[in-house]
Coordinates of C-alpha atoms in Angstrom, one line a residue:
X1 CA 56.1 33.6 15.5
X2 CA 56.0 32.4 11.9
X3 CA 52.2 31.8 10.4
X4 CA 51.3 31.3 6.8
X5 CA 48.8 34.1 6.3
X6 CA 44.9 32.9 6.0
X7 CA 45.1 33.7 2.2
X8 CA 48.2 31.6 1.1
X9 CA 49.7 31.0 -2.3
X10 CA 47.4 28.2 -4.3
X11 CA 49.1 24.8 -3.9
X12 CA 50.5 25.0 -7.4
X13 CA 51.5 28.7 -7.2
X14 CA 55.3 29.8 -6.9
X15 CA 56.6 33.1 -5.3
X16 CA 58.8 34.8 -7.9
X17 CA 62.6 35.0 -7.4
X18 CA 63.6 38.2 -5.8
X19 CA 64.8 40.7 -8.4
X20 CA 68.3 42.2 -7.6
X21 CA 68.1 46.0 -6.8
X22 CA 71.2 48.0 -7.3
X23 CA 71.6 51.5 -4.3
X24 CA 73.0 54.1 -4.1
X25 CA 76.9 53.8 -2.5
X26 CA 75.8 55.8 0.5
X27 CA 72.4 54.0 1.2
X28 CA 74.0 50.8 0.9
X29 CA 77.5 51.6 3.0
X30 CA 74.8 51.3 6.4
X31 CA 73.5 48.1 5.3
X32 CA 76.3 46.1 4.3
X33 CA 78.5 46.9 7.0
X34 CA 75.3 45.7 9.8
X35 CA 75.3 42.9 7.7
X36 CA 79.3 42.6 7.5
X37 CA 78.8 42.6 11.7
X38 CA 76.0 39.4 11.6
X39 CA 78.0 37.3 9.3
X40 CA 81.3 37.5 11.4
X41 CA 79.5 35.8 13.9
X42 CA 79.5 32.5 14.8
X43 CA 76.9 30.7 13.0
X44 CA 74.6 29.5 16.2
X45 CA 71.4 27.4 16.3
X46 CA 68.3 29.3 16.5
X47 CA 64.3 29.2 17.6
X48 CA 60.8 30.5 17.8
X49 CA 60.9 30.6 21.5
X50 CA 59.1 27.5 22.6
X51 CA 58.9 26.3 26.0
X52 CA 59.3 22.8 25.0
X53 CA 61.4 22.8 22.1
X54 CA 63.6 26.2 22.1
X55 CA 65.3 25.3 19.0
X56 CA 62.4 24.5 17.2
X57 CA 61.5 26.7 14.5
X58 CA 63.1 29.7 13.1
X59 CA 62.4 33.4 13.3
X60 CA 62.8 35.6 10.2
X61 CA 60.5 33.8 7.5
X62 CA 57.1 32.3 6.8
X63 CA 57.2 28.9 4.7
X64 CA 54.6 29.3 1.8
X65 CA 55.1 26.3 0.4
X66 CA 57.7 22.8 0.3
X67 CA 58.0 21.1 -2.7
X68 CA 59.7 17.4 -1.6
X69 CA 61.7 15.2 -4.2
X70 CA 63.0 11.7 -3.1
X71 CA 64.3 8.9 -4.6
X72 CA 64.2 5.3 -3.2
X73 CA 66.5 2.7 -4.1
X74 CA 63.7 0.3 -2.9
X75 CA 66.5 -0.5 0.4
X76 CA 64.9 0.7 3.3
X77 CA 68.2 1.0 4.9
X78 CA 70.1 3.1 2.7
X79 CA 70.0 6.9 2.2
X80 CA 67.5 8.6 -0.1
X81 CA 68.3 11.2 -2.5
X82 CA 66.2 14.3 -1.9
X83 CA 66.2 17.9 -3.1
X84 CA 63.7 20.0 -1.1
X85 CA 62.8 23.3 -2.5
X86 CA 61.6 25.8 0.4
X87 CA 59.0 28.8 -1.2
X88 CA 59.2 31.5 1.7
X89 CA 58.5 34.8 2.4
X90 CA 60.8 37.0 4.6
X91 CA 59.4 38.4 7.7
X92 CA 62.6 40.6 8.5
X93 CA 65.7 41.6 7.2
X94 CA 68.4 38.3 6.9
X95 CA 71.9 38.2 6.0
X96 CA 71.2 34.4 7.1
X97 CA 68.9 31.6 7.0
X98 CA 67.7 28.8 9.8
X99 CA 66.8 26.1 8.4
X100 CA 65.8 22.7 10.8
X101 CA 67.9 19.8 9.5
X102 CA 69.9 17.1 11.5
X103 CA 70.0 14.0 9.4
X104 CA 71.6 13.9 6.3
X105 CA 74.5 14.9 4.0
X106 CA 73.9 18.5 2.2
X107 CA 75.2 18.8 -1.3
X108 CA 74.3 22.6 -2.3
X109 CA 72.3 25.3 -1.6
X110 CA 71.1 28.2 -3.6
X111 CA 69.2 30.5 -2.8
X112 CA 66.6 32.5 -5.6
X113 CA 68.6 30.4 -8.4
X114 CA 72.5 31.5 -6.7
X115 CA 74.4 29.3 -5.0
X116 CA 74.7 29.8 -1.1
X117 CA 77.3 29.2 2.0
X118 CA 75.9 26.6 4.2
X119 CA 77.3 25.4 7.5
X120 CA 75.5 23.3 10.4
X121 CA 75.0 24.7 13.9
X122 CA 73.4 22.0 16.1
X123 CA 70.1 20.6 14.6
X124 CA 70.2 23.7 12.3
X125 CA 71.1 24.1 8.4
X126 CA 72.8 28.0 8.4
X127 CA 72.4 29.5 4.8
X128 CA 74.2 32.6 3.8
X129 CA 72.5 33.7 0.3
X130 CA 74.5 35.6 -1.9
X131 CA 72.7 39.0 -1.3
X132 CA 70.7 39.9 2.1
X133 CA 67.0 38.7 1.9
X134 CA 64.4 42.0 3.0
X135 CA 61.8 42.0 4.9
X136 CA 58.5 42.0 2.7
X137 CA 61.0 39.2 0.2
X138 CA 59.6 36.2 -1.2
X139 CA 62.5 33.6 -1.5
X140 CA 63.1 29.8 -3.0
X141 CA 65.7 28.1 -1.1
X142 CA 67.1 24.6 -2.5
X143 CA 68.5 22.1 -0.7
X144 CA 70.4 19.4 -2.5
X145 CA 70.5 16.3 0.5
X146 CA 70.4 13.0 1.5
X147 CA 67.6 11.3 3.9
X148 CA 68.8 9.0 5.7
X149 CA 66.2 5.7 7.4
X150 CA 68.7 4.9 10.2
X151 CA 67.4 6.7 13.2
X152 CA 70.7 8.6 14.2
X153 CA 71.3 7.5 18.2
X154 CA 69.2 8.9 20.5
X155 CA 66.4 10.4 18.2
X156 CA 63.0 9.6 17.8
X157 CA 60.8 9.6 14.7
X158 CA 61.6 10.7 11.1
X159 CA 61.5 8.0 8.4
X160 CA 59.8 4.3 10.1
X161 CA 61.4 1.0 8.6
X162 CA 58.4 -1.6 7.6
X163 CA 58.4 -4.9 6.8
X164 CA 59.1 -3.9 2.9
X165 CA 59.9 -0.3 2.7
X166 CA 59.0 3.2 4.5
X167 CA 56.8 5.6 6.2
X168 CA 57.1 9.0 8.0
X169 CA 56.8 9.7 12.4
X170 CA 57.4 13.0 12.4
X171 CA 56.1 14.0 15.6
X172 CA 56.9 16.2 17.4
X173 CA 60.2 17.5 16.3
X174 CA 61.1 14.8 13.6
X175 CA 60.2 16.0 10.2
X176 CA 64.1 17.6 9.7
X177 CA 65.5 14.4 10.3
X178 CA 63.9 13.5 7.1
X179 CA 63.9 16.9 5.2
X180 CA 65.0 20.4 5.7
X181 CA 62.0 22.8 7.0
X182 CA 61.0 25.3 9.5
X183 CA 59.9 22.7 11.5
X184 CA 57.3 23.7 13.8
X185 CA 53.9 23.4 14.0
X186 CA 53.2 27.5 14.5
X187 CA 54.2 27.5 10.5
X188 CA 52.2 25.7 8.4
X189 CA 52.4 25.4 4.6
X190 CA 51.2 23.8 1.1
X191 CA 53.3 20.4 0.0
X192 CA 54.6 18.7 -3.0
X193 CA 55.6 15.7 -2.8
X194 CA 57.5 13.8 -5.8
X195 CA 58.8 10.2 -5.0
X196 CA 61.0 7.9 -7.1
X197 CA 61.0 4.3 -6.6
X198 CA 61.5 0.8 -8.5
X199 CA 58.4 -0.2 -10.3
X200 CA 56.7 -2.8 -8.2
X201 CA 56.6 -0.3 -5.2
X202 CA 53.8 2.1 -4.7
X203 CA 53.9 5.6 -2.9
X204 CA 51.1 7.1 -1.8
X205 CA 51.4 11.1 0.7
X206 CA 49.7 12.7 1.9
X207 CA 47.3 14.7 0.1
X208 CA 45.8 13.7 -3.8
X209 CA 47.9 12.7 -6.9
X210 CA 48.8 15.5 -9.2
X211 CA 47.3 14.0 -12.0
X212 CA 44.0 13.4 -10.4
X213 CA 41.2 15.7 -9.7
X214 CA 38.1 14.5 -7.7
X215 CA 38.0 10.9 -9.1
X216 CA 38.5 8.3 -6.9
X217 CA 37.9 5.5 -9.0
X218 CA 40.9 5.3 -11.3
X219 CA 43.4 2.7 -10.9
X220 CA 46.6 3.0 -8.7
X221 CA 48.8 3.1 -11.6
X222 CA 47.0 6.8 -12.8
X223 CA 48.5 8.1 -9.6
X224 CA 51.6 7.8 -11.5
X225 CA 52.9 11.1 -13.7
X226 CA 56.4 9.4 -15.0
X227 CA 57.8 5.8 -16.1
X228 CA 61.6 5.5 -16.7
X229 CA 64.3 3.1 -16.4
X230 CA 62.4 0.7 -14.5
X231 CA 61.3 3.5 -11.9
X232 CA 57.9 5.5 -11.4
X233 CA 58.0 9.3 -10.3
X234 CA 54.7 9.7 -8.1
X235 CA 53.4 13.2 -7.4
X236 CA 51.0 14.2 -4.6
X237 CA 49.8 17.7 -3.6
X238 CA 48.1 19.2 -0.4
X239 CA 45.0 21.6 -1.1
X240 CA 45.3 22.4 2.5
X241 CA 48.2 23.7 4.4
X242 CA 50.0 21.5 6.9
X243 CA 52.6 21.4 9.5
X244 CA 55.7 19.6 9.0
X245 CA 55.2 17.2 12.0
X246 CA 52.5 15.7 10.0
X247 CA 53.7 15.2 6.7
X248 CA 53.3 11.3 5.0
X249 CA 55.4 9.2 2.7
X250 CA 54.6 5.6 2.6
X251 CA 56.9 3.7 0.1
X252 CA 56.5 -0.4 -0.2
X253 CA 54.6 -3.3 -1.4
X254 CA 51.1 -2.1 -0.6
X255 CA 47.8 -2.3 -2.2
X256 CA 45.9 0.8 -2.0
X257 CA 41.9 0.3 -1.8
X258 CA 39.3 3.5 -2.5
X259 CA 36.0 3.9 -1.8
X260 CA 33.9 6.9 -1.6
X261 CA 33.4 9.0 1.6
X262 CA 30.2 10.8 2.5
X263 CA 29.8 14.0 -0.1
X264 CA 31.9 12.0 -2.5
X265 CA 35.2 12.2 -0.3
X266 CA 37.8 9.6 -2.1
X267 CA 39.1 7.5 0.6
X268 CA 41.7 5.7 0.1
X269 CA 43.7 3.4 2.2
X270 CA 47.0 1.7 2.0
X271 CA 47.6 -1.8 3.6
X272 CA 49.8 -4.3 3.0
X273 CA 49.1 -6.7 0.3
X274 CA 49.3 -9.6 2.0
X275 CA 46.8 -8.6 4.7
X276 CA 44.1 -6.9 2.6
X277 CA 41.5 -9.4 2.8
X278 CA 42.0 -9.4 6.5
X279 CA 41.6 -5.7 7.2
X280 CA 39.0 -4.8 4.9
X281 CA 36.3 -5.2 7.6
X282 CA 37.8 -2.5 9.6
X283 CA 38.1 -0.2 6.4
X284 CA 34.6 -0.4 5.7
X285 CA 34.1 1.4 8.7
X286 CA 35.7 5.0 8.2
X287 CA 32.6 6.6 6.2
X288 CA 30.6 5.9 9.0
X289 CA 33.6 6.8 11.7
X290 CA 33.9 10.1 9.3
X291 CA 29.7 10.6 9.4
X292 CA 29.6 10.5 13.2
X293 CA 32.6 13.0 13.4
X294 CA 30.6 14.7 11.1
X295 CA 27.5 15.0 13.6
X296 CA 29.8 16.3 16.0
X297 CA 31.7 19.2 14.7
X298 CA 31.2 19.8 11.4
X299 CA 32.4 19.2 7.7
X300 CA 35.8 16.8 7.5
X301 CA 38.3 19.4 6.7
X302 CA 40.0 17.8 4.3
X303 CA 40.4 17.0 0.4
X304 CA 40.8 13.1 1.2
X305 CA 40.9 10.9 4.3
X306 CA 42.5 7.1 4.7
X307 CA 44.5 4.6 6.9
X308 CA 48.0 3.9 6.6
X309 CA 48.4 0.6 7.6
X310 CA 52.7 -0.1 8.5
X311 CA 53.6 -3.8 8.7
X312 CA 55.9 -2.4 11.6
X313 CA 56.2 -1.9 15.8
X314 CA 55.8 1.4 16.4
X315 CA 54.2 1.4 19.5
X316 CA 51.6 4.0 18.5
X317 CA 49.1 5.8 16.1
X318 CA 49.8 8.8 14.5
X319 CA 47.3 11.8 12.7
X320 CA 49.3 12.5 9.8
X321 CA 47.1 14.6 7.9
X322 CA 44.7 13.3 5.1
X323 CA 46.5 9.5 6.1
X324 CA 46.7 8.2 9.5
X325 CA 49.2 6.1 10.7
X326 CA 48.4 2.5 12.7
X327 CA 50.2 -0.6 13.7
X328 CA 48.7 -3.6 10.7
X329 CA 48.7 -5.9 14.1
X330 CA 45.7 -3.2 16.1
X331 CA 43.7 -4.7 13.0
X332 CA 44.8 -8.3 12.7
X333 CA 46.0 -9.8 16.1
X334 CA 42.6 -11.1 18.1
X335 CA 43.8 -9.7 21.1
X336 CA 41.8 -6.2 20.8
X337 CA 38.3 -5.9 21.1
X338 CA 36.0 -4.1 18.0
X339 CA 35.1 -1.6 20.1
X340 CA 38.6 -0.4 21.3
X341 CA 39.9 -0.4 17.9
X342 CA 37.4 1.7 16.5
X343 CA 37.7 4.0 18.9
X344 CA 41.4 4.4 18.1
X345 CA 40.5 5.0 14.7
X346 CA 38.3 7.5 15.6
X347 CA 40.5 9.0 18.2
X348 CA 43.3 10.1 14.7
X349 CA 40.2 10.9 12.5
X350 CA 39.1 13.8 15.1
X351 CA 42.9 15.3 15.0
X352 CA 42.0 15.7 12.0
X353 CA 40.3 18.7 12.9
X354 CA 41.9 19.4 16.2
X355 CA 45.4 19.2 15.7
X356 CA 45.5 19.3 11.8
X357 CA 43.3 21.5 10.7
X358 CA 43.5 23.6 13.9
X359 CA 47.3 22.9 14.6
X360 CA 48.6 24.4 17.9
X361 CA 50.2 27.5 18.1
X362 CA 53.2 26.1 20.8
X363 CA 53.5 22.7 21.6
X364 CA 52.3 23.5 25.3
X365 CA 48.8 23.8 23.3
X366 CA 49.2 20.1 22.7
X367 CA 46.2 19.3 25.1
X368 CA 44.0 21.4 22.6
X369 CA 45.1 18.2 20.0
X370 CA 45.5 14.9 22.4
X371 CA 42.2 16.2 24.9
X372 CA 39.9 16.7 21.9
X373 CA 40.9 13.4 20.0
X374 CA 40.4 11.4 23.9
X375 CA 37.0 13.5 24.4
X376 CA 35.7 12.5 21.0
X377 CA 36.9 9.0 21.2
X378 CA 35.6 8.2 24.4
X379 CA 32.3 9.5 23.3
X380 CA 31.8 6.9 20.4
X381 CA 32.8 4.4 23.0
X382 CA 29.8 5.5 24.8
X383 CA 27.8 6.2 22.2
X384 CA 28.3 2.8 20.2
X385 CA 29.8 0.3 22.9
X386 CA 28.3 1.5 26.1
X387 CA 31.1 2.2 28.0
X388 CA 29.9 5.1 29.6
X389 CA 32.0 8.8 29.6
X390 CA 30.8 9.5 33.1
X391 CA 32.9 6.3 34.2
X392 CA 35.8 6.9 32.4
X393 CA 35.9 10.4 33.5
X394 CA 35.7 10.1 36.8
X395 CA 38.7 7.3 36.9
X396 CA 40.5 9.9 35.2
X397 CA 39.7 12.7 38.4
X398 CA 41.3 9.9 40.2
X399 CA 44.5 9.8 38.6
X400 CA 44.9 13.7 37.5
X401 CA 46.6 14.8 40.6
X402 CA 49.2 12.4 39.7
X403 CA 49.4 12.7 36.1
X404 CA 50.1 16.4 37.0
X405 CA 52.4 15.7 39.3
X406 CA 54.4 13.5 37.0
X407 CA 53.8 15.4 33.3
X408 CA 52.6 19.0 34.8
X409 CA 49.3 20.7 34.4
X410 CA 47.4 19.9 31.2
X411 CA 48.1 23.7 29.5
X412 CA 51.5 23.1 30.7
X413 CA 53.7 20.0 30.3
X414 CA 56.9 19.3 31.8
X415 CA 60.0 19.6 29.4
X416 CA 60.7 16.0 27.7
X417 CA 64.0 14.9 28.8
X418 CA 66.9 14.8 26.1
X419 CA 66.2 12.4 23.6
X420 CA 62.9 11.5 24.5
X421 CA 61.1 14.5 22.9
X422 CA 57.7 12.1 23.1
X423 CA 58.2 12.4 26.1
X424 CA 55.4 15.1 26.4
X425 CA 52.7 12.8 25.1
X426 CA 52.0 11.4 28.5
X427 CA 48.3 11.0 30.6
X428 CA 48.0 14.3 31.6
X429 CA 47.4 15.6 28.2
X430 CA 45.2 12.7 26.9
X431 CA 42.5 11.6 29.4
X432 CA 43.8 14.1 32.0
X433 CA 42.8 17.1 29.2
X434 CA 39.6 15.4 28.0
X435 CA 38.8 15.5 31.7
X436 CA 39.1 19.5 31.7
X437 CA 37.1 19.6 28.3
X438 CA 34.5 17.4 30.5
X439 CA 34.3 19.9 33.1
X440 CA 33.3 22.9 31.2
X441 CA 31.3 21.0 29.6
X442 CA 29.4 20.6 33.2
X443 CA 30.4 23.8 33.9
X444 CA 29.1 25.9 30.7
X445 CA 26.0 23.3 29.7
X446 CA 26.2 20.4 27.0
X447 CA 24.4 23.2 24.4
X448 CA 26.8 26.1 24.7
X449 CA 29.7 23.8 24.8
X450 CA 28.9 21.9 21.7
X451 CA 28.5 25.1 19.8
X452 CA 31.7 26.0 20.9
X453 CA 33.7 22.3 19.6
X454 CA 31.4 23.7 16.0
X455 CA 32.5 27.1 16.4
X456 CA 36.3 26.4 17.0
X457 CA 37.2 24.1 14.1
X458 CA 35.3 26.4 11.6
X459 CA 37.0 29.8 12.9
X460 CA 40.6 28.2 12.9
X461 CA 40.2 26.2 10.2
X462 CA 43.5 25.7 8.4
X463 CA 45.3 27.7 10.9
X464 CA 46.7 27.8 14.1
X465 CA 44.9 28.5 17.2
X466 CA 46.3 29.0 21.4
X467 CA 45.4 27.9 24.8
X468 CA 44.6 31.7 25.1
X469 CA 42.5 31.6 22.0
X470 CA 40.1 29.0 23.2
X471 CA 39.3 30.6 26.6
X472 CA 38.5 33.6 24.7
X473 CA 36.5 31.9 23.0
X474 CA 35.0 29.8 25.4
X475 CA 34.1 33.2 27.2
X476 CA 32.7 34.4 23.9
X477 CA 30.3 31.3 23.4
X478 CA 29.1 31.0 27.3
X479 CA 29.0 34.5 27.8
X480 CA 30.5 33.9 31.0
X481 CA 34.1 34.9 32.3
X482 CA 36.0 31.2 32.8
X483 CA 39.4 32.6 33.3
X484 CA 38.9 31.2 36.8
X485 CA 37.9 28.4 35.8
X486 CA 40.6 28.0 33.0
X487 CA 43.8 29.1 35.2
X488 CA 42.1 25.9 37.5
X489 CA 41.9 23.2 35.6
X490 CA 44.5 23.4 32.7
X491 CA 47.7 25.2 35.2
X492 CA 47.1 24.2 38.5
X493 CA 49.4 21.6 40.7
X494 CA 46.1 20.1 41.8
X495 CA 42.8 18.9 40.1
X496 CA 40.0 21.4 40.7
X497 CA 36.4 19.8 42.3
X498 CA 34.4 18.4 39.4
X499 CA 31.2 20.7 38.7
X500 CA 28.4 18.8 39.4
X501 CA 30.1 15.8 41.1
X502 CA 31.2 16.8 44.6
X503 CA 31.9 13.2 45.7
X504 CA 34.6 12.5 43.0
X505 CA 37.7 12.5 45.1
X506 CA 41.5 11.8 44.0
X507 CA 42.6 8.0 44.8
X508 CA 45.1 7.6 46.8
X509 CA 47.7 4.6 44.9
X510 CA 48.7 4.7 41.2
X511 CA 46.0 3.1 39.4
X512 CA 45.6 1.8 35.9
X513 CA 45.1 4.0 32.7
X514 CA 41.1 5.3 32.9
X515 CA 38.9 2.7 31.5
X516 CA 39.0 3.0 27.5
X517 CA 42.2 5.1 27.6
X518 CA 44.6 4.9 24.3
X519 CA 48.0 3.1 24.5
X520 CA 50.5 5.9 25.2
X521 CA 51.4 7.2 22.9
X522 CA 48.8 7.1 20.7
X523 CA 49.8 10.7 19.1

């Protein structure tokens, strides 16, 4: 499976074009007739091999870095133009390449600077460069496209329509309906992103601008590296690798507000202009949110943190990294308590570090993401609003035979059903897997199990990291074998007894979401 090595290419760095080697006739007679063979056949769809998505992904290449151009007509209902530029190197020997794409109009290809055969098989973008790419290769693909904000029937995600422009959903399997990619969370890479729109717009993405260093007290207009013909080129760059599903664009007529973070972070956050006044209360909060995460497991992992606050119904939050998503109405409609909106804001800032920094390694690891952000946001309910964990645990013993029975085990979700690929985000791997990070918790001791939450998001920092990985590690930490335990609680049909809590007892009936629970889904 595809994963950008632990010492990647600096954000601004670019792989050089493969040099053209000339063979001898009789060394190269083998090759080009294997190659000969591949290329007659079909072009076909292809994947990394995941449970949930099997056509997810592509084998043969490890994305070092995407470099994103769009340009918005400020219509948030016609196509964008785009060229995405793919820097990648080759993992084994390809007469083709797989690239995920499934919504938009491709105008060329080239591949190292020559142009390149395309086709489309299924969701997949099939290359055929001009020579055969080697394994060991480092290669620039570019991909001349449209991306398109109607949501093609009966797809999720990709590009969000707001009230005056745009913002990315890409989760899961949505960021190549926006852009061209290896898209899966198992590859991970460095991003440009260079966006074109009318003045009067602003872009912010995730990441910090180009132009701009550790200063966060400039004015939104030095976020901008070009001004012509009525229309600003913004540039933003990741100092972190990311996965695709969690890439941000947010295009419209927003304010953006900075402040500065604890050790100096620059936070910024976009809003709409017309509600700033209104959810600047709530802002205010994330340094402290960010401080008691902090406490918890460690430095924020990050060059920058902020919300992205959509003047849209999206019917969820989302961790895009460095700028979460949110509903504007969580902050402005009366109906929600202060206490359960904070702890949806601090339920994205901890995927921050589990699920962003630490990204899963197959999307059956999603429980490492959704139980973590649930654990940690329950615990500043209990911790500042006195709802206590205990409570809110043992409601979710209740329903975990049935979230099981209706999602699967936690380590183990049921395959979403076609066309509802968030369909995975269901109970069973929010409180349902912040119930099994509870019980070793009782089972291992609150010492040993803190060290471990510490120990995890520093070893797998800006990587990937397994189901497999955290037993081990669990194991490691408690010096204690938990595969028992593990196979238990995250595969089983049925919810294990609670370690220290003999009387907790599955109900019988469907019952409500466990007290404090998130909106499903709140991704």
């Amino acid at each position: 499976m595809p994963h950008t090595p632990r010492t990647p290419h600096p954000p601004t760095s670019r792989p050089r074009a493969r040099p053209r080697r000339l063979r001898a006739a009789a060394l190269l007679a083998p090759a080009v007739s294997v190659c000969l063979i591949a290329a007659s056949a079909p072009p076909s769809p292809l994947g990394v091999g995941d449970r949930l998505f099997p056509h997810l992904g592509n084998p043969g290449y490890d994305v070092a870095a995407y470099d994103l151009s769009f340009t918005y007509s400020g219509s948030n209902t016609k196509p964008l133009r785009a060229v995405t530029t793919i820097d990648a190197r080759i993992t084994a020997d390809l007469d083709r390449i797989n690239l995920d794409f499934a919504h938009g109009t491709v105008d060329s290809v080239t591949v190292d600077g020559e142009p390149a055969a395309f086709t489309t098989a299924g969701e997949d973008l099939v290359v055929t460069p001009a020579d055969p790419l080697d394994e060991d290769d480092r290669t620039r693909i570019t991909v001349r496209h449209t991306s398109d904000p109607a949501s093609p029937e009966g797809r999720e995600g990709g590009w969000v329509r707001t009230a005056d422009g745009l913002v990315m959903a890409n989760q899961a399997d949505a960021a190549h309906l926006v852009f061209p990619c290896n898209d899966h969370p198992s590859d991970k890479a460095y991003f440009t992103f260079r966006i074109t729109a009318p003045d009067g717009h602003t872009v912010v993405a995730s990441g910090l601008p180009a132009d701009r260093a550790d200063r966060a007290d400039r004015a939104d207009r030095a976020d901008q590296d070009g001004r012509a013909d009525g229309a600003t080129t913004w540039t933003y760059r990741t100092r972190h690798p990311m996965a695709t599903e969690l890439a941000q664009v947010s295009l419209g007529r927003t304010t953006v507000l900075r402040r500065t973070g604890p050790h100096g972070l620059p936070v910024r956050d976009v809003v709409p202009t017309r509600y700033r006044e209104a959810v600047e209360p709530w802002l205010e909060k994330t340094s402290g949110h960010i401080s008691w995460m902090e406490r918890k497991v460690g430095p924020y992992p990050f060059e920058t943190y902020g919300l992205l606050m959509a003047d849209a119904d999206t019917g969820f939050a989302l961790e895009t990294q460095t700028l979460s998503l949110f509903e504007r109405r969580l902050f402005t409609e009366p109906a929600y308590p202060e206490w359960y909106v904070e702890t949806i804001m601090v339920h994205e800032l901890a995927h921050q570090w589990f699920g962003d920094s630490v990204s899963p390694r197959t999307w059956s690891d999603l429980w490492l993401n959704e139980g973590h952000a649930t654990w940690y946001e329950a615990l500043y309910a209990e911790e500042k609003a006195d709802k206590p964990l205990a409570a809110r645990m043992k409601a979710a013993y209740g329903a975990s035979d049935r979230w099981r029975a209706t999602g699967g085990p936690p380590a183990e979700p049921k395959v979403p059903e076609p066309g509802r690929r968030t369909g995975i985000f269901r109970p069973n791997v929010y409180d349902g897997s912040a119930l099994v990070l509870y019980a070793l918790r009782q089972e291992i001791g609150r010492p040993a199990f803190e060290y471990l939450e510490r120990i995890w998001v520093t070893r797998h920092k800006d990587g990937v990291a397994s189901t497999s990985d955290f037993i081990r590690l669990a194991a490691e930490v408690s010096g204690r074998d938990l595969d028992g335990f593990f196979q238990a609680w995250l595969y089983g049909e049925k919810t294990p007894p609670m370690p220290g809590h003999p009387d907790w007892k599955p109900t019988r009936t469907d019952a409500e979401p466990a007290p404090g629970s998130t909106p499903a889904p709140n991704q």
